CSV table of C-alpha atoms and ligand atoms in Angstrom, one decimal:
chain,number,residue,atom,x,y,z
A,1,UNK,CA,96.7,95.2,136.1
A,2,UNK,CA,98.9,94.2,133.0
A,3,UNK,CA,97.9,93.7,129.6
A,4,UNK,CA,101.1,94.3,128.4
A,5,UNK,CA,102.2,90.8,127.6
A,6,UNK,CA,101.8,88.4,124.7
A,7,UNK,CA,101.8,84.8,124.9
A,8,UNK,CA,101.8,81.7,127.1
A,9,UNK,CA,105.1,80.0,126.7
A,10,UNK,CA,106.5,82.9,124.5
A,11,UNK,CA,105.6,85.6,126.6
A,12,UNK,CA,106.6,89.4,125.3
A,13,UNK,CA,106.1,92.3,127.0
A,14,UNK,CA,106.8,95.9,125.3
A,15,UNK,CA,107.2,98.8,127.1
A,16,UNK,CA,107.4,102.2,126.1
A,17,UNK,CA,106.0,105.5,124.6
A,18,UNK,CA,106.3,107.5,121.3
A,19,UNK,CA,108.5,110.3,122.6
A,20,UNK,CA,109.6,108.8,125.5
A,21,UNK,CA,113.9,108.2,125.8
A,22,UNK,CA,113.8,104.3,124.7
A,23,UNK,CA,111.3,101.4,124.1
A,24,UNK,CA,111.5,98.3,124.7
A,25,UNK,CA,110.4,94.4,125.2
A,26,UNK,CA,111.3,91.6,127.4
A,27,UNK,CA,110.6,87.9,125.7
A,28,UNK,CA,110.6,85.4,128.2
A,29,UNK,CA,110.4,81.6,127.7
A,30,UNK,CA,112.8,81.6,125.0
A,31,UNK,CA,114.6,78.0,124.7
A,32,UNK,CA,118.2,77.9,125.4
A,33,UNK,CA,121.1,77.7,123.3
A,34,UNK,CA,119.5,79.6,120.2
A,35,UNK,CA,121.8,81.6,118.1
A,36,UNK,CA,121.1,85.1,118.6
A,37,UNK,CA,122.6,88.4,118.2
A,38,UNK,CA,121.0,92.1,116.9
A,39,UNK,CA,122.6,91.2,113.4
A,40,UNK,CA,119.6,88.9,113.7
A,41,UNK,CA,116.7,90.8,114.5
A,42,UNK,CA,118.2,94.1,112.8
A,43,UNK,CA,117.1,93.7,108.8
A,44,UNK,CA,113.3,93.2,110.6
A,45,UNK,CA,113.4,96.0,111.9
A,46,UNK,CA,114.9,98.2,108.8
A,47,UNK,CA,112.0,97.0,106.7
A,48,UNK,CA,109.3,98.4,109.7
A,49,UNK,CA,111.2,101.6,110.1
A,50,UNK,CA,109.9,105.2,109.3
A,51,UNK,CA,110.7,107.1,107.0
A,52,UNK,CA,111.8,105.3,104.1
A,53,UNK,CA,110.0,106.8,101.8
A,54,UNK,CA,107.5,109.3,100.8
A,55,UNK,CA,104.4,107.3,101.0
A,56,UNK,CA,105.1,106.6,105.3
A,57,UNK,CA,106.0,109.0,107.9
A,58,UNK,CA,108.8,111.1,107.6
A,59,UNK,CA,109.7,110.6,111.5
A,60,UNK,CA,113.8,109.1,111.1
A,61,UNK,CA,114.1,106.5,113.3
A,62,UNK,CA,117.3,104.6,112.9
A,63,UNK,CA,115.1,102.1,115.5
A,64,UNK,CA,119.1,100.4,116.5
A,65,UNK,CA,118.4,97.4,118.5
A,66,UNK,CA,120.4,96.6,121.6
A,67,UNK,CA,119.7,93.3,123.6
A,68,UNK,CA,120.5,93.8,127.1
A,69,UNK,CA,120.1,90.2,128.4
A,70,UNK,CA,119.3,86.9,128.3
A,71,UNK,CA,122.0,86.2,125.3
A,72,UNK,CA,125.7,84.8,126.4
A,73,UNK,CA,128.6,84.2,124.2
A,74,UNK,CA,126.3,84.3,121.1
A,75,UNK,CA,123.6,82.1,122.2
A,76,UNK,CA,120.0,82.8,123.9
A,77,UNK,CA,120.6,81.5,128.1
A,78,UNK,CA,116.8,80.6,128.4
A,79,UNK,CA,116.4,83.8,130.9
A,80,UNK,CA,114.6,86.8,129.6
A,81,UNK,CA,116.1,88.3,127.0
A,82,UNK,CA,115.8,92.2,127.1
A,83,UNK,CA,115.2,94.6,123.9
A,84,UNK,CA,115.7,98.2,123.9
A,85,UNK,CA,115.5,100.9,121.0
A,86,UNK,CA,116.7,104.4,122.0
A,87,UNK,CA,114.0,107.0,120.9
A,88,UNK,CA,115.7,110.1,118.9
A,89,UNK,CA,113.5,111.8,116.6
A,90,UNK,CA,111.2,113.4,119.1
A,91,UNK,CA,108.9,116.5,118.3
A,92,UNK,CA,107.4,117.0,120.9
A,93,UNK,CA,105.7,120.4,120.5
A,94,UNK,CA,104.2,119.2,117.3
A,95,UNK,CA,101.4,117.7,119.8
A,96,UNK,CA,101.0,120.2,122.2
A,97,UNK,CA,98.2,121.3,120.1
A,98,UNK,CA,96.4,117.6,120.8
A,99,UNK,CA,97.5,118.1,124.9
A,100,UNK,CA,93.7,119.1,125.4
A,101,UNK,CA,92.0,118.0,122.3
A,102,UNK,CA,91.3,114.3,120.7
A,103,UNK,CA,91.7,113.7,116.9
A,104,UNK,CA,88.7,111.8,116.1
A,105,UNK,CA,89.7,108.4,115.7
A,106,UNK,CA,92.6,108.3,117.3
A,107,UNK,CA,93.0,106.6,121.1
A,108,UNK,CA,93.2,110.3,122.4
A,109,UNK,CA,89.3,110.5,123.9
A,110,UNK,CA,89.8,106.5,125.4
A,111,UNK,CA,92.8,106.8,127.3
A,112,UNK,CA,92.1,110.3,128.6
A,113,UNK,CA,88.4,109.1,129.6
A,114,UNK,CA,89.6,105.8,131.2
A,115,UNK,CA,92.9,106.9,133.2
A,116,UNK,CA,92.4,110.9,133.7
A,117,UNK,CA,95.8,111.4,132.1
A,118,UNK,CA,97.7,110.6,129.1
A,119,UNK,CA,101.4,110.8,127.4
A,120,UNK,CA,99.6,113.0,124.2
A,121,UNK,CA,103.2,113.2,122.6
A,122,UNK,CA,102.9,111.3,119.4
A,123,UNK,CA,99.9,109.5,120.8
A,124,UNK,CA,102.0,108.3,123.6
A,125,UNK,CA,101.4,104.4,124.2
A,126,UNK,CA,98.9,104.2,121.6
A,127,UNK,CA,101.3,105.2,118.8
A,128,UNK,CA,102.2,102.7,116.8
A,129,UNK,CA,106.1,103.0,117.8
A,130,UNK,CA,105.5,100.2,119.6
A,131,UNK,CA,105.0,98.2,117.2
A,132,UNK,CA,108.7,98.2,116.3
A,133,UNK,CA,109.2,95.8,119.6
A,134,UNK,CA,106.9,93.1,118.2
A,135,UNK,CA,108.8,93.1,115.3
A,136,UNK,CA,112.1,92.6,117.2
A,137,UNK,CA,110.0,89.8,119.2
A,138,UNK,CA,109.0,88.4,116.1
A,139,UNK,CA,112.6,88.5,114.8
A,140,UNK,CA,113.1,86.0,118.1
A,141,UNK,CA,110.2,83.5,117.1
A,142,UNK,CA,111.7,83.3,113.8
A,143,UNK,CA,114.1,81.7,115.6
A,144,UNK,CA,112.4,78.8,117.0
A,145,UNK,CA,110.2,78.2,113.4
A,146,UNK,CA,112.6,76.1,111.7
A,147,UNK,CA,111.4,74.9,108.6
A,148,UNK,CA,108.7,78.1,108.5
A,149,UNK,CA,108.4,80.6,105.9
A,150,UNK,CA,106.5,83.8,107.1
A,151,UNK,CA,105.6,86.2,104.6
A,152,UNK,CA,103.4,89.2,104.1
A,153,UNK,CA,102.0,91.7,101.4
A,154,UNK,CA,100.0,94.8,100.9
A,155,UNK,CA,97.2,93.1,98.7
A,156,UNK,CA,95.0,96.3,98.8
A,157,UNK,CA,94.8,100.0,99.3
A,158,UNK,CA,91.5,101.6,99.3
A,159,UNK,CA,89.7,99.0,97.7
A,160,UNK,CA,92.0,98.9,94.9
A,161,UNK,CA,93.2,95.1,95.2
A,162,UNK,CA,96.5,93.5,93.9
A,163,UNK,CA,95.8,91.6,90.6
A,164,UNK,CA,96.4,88.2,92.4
A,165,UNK,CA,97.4,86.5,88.3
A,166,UNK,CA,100.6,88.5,89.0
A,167,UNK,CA,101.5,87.8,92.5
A,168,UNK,CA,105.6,87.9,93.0
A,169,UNK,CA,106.8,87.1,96.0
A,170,UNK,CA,109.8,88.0,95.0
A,171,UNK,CA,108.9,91.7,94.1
A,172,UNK,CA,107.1,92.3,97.6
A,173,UNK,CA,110.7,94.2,98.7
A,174,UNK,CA,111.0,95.9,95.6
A,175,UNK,CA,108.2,98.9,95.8
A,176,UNK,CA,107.5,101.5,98.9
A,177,UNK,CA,104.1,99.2,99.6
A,178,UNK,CA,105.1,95.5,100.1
A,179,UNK,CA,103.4,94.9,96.8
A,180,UNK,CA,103.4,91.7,94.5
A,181,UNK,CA,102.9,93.1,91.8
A,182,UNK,CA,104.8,95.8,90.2
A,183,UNK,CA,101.8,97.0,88.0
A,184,UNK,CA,99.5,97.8,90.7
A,185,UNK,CA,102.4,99.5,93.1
A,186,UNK,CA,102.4,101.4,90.0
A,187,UNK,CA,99.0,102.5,90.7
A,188,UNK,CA,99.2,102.7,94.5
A,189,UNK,CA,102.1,105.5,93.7
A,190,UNK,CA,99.8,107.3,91.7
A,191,UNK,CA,96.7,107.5,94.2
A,192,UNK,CA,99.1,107.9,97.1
A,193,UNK,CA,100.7,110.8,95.6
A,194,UNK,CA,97.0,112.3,95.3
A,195,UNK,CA,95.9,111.3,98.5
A,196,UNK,CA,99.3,113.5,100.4
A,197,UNK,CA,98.8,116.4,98.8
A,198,UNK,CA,95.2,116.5,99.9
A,199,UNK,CA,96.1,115.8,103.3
A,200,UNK,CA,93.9,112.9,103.4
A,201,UNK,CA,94.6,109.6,104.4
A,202,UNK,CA,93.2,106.1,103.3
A,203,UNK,CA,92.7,102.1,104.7
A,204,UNK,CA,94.4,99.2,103.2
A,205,UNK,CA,94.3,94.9,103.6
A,206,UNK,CA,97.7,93.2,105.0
A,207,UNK,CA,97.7,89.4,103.6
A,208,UNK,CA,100.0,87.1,105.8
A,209,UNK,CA,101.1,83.4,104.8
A,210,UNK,CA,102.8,81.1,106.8
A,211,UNK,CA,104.4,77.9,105.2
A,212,UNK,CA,105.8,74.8,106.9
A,213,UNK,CA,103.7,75.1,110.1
A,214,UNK,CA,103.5,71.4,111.1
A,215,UNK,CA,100.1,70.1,111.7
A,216,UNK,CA,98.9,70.0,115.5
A,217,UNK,CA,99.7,73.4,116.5
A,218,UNK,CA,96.5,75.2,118.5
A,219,UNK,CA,94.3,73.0,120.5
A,220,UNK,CA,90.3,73.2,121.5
A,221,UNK,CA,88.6,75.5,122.6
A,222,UNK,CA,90.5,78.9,124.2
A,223,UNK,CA,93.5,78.2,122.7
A,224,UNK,CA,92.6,77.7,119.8
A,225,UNK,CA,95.2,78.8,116.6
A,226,UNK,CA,92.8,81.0,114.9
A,227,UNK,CA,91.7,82.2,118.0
A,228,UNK,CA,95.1,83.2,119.0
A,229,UNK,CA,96.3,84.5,115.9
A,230,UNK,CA,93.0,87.0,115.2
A,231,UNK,CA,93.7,88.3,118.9
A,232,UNK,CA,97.3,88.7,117.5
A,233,UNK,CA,96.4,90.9,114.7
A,234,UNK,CA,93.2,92.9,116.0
A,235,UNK,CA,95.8,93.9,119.2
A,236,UNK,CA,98.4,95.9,115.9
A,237,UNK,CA,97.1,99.6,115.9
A,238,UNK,CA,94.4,100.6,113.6
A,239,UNK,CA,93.2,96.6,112.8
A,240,UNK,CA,89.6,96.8,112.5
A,241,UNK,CA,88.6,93.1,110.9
A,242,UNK,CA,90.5,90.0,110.5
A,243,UNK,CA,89.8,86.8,108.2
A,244,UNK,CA,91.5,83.3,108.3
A,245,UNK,CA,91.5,81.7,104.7
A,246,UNK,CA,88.5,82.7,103.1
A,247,UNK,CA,87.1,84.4,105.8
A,248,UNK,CA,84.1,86.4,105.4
A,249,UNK,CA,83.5,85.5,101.7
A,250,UNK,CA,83.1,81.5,103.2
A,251,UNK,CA,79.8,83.1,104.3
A,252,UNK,CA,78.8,83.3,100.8
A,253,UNK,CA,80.4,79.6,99.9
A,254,UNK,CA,78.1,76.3,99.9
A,255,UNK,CA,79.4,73.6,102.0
A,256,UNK,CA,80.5,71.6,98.2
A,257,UNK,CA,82.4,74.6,97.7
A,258,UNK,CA,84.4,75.0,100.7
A,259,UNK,CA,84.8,71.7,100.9
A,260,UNK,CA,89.1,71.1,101.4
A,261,UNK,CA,89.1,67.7,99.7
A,262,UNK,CA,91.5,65.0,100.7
A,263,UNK,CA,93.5,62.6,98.6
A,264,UNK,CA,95.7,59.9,100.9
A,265,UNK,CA,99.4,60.4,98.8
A,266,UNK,CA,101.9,57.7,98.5
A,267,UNK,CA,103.5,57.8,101.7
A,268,UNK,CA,100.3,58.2,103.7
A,269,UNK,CA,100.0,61.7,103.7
A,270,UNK,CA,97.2,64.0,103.4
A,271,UNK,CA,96.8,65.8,100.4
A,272,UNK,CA,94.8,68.6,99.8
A,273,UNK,CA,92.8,69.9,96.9
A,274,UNK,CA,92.3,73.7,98.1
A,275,UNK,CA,92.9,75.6,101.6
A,276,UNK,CA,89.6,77.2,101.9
A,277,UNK,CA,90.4,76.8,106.1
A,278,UNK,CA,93.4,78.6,105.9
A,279,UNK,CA,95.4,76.0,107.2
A,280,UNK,CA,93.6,75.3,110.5
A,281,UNK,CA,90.7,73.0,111.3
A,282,UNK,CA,89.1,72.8,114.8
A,283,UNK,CA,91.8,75.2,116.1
A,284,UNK,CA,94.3,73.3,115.2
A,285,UNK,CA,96.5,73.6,112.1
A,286,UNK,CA,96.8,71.3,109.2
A,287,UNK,CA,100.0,71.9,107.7
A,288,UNK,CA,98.6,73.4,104.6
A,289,UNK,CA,99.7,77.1,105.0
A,290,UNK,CA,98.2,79.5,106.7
A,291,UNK,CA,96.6,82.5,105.4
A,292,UNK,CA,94.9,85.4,106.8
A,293,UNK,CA,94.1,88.7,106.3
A,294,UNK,CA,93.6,91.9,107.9
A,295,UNK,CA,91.8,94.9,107.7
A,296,UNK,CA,93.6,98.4,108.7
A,297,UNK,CA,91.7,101.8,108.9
A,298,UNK,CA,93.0,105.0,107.5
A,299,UNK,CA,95.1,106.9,109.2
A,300,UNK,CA,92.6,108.8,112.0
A,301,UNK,CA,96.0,112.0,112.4
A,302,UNK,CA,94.5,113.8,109.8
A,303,UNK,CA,95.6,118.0,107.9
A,304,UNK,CA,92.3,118.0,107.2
A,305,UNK,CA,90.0,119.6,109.6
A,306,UNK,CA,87.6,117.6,111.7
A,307,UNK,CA,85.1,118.6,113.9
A,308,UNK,CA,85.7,117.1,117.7
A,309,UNK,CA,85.6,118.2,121.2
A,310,UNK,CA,88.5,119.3,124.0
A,311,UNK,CA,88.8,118.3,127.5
A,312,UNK,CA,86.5,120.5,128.9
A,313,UNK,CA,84.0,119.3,126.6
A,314,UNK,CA,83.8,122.3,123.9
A,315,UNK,CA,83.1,122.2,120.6
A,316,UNK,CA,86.6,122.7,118.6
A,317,UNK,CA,88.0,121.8,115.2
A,318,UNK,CA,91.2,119.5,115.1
A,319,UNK,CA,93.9,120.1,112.2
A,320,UNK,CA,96.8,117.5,113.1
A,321,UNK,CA,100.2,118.2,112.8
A,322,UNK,CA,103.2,116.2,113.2
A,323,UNK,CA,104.4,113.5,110.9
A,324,UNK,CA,102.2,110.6,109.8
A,325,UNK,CA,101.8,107.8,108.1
A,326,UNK,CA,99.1,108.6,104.9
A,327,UNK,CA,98.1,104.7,104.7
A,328,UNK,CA,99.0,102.7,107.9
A,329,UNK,CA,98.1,99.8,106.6
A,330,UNK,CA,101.9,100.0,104.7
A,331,UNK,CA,103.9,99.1,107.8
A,332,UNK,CA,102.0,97.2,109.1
A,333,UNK,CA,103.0,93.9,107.3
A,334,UNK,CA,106.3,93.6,108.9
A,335,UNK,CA,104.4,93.9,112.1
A,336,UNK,CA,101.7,91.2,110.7
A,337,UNK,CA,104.8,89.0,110.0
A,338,UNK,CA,106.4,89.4,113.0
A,339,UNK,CA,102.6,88.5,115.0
A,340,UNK,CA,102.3,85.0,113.0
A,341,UNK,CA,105.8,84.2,114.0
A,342,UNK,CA,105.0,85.2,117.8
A,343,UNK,CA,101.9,83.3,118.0
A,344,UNK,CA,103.4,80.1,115.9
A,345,UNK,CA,106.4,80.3,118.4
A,346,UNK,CA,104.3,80.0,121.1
A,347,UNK,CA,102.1,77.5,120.1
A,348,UNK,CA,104.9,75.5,118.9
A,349,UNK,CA,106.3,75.4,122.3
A,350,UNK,CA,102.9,74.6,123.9
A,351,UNK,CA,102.3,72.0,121.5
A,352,UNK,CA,105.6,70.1,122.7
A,353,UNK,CA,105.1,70.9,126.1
A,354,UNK,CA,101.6,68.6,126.2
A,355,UNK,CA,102.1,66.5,123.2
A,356,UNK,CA,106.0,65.9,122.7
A,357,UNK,CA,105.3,62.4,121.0
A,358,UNK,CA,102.7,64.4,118.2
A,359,UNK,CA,103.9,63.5,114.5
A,360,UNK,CA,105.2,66.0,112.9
A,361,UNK,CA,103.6,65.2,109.7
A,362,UNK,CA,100.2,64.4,108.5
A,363,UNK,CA,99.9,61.0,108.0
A,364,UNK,CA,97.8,58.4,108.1
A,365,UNK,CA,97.8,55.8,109.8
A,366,UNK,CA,99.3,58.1,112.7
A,367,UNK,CA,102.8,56.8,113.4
B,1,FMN,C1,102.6,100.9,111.4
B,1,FMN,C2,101.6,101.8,111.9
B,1,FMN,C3,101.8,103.2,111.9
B,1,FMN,C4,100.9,104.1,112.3
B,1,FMN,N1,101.1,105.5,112.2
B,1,FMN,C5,100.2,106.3,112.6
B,1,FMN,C6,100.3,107.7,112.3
B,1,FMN,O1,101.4,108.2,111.8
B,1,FMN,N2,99.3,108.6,112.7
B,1,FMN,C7,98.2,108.1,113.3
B,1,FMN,O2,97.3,108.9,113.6
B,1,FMN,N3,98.0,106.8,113.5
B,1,FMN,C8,98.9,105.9,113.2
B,1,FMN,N4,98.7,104.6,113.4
B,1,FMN,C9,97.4,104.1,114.0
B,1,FMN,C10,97.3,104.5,115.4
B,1,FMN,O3,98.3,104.0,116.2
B,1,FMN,C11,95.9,104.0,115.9
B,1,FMN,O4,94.9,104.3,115.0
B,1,FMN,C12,95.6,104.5,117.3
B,1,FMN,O5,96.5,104.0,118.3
B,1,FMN,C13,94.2,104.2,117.7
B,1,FMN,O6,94.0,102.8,117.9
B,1,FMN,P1,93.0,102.0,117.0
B,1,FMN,O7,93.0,102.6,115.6
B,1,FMN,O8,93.5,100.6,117.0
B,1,FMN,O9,91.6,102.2,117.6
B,1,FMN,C14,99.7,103.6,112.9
B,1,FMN,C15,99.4,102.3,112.9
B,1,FMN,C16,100.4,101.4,112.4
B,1,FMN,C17,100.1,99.9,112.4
């Protein structure tokens, strides 16, 4: 059985452990005749990479990407094109204390109870490591998204949220948090700080936008985009919830309210008055942008102890050592990113693959 592979047309498949010698993905279906080379994927991968600063784990990963295949003379071949990222910051013995015990929360009790086995060193496969090969993907799909802007931000850590009156793009790489807005980084800093020394750890909210997505993309009723993209973000480690536009809070909306009024504009196009949707209607999206949102928990790889049980079914209490991440959630909006521009990349390509004639505009009457 494999459930290692995202995607229909823009299929990637990682591979790899925490403290195994490499990790890796294969991204198959890429179009030919792309530019590519690491230069490319590399500054993706530097903004996902541990140990940056205090607030993440202090695991150094340089996380060097080498592509293997599937690239000639500068440009992508349309055959598979093969990642790898050599692992060097192992510690190893810094689990052999989790070899017969499961850190509540963590995948530890799962794996063990469903295969009989498991890689415990830094979690193994269930270690967020691998999340550094969907970023490279993601670097890929970029690629093909001409024309789209994918962007992502921390917009809450504990329940403290981002004063949205302040939002800055612009300032999103200038703090440890993906923040856009210096005031509250300021006050992330100051509960993170806390938080460290106490050995505890704490959930945040990843926002991710996507502008320029042409309308059409997604179609009824598996495939469609909202469908595609919450299976995108609940598969990133430690997502427990996902909205699209207003999500959950629609729920407490009347129909006048989250109502997306149109306006036809000069040229026959559709204007909009708000994006309560998100960008997407029936599955399909609009060409407003798409926003959504996801909930990650705290980190479960805790100094603190917690009461759980071993292999052999005792009672025991779990202290975790080893280096973590206090609040996941943090870099976890590259990977966010990089999962919008997966999914968009391979909708994109399915969209032309049934539909080549769609407009690529909305417009009415359809030309
Ligand atoms: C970027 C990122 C870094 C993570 N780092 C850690 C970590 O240092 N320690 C830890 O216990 N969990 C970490 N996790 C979460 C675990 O990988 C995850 O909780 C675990 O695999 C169990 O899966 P689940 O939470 O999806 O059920 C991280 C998640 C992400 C997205």
């Amino acid at each position: 059985m494999s459930h290692n592979t995202f995607g229909h047309l823009f299929r990637v498949t990682t591979w790899g452990e925490s403290h195994g010698p490499a990790i890796g993905c294969v991204v198959d279906g890429c179009p030919p005749s792309i530019p590519l080379s690491e230069a490319d994927i590399q500054p993706f991968l530097d903004r996902r990479r541990p140990g940056q600063s205090k607030f993440v784990t202090q695991r150094q990963e340089p996380d060097q990407v080498r592509i293997l295949s599937g690239v000639f003379e500068g440009r992508t071949t349309g055959t598979p094109i093969a990642l790898v990222i050599e692992n060097q910051d192992q510690r190893s013995k810094d689990y052999s204390n989790i070899a017969e015990t499961f850190r509540p929360g963590h995948a530890d009790l799962t794996y063990q109870a469903k295969y009989g086995l498991r890689d415990y060193r830094g979690g193994g496969r269930s270690s967020a490591r691998e999340t550094a090969m969907r970023v490279a993907a993601g670097a890929i799909a970029r690629k093909l998204l001409e024309g789209v802007t994918i962007r992502g931000a921390l917009v809450a850590i504990g329940g403290d949220e981002v004063d949205r009156g302040a939002w800055d793009w612009d300032q999103v790489d200038q703090n440890p948090f993906f923040c856009p807005d210096p005031a509250t980084a300021e006050r992330w800093e100051s509960k993170l700080l806390e938080l460290r020394k106490s050995g505890n750890s704490v959930g945040a909210v990843v926002e991710v936008v996507a502008e320029g997505v042409p309308p059409g993309l997604g179609a009824p009723l598996y495939g469609k985009l909202d469908a595609d993209l919450a299976s995108a973000m609940m598969s990133i480690n430690a997502v427990k919830g996902v909205e699209i536009g207003d999500g959950f809070a629609a729920a407490s909306l009347t129909g006048d309210e989250n109502a997306d009024r149109m306006r036809p504009g000069p040229s026959g196009e559709v204007l909009f008055e708000t994006n309560h949707a998100g960008g997407i209607l029936g599955g399909i999206s609009t060409s407003q942008p798409i926003v959504l949102r996801f909930a990650v928990k705290p980190t479960s790889s805790l100094l603190l102890p917690q009461a759980s049980i071993n292999t052999r079914g005792e009672a025991i209490e779990v202290v975790t050592k080893g280096r973590h991440d206090p609040c996941v959630g943090i870099r976890a909006v590259p990977v966010g990113e990089a999962m919008m521009a997966i999914t968009l990349a391979d909708h994109l390509l399915r969209h032309r693959a049934q539909n080549p004639d769609a407009p690529t505009t909305l417009r009415f009457p359809r030309n």
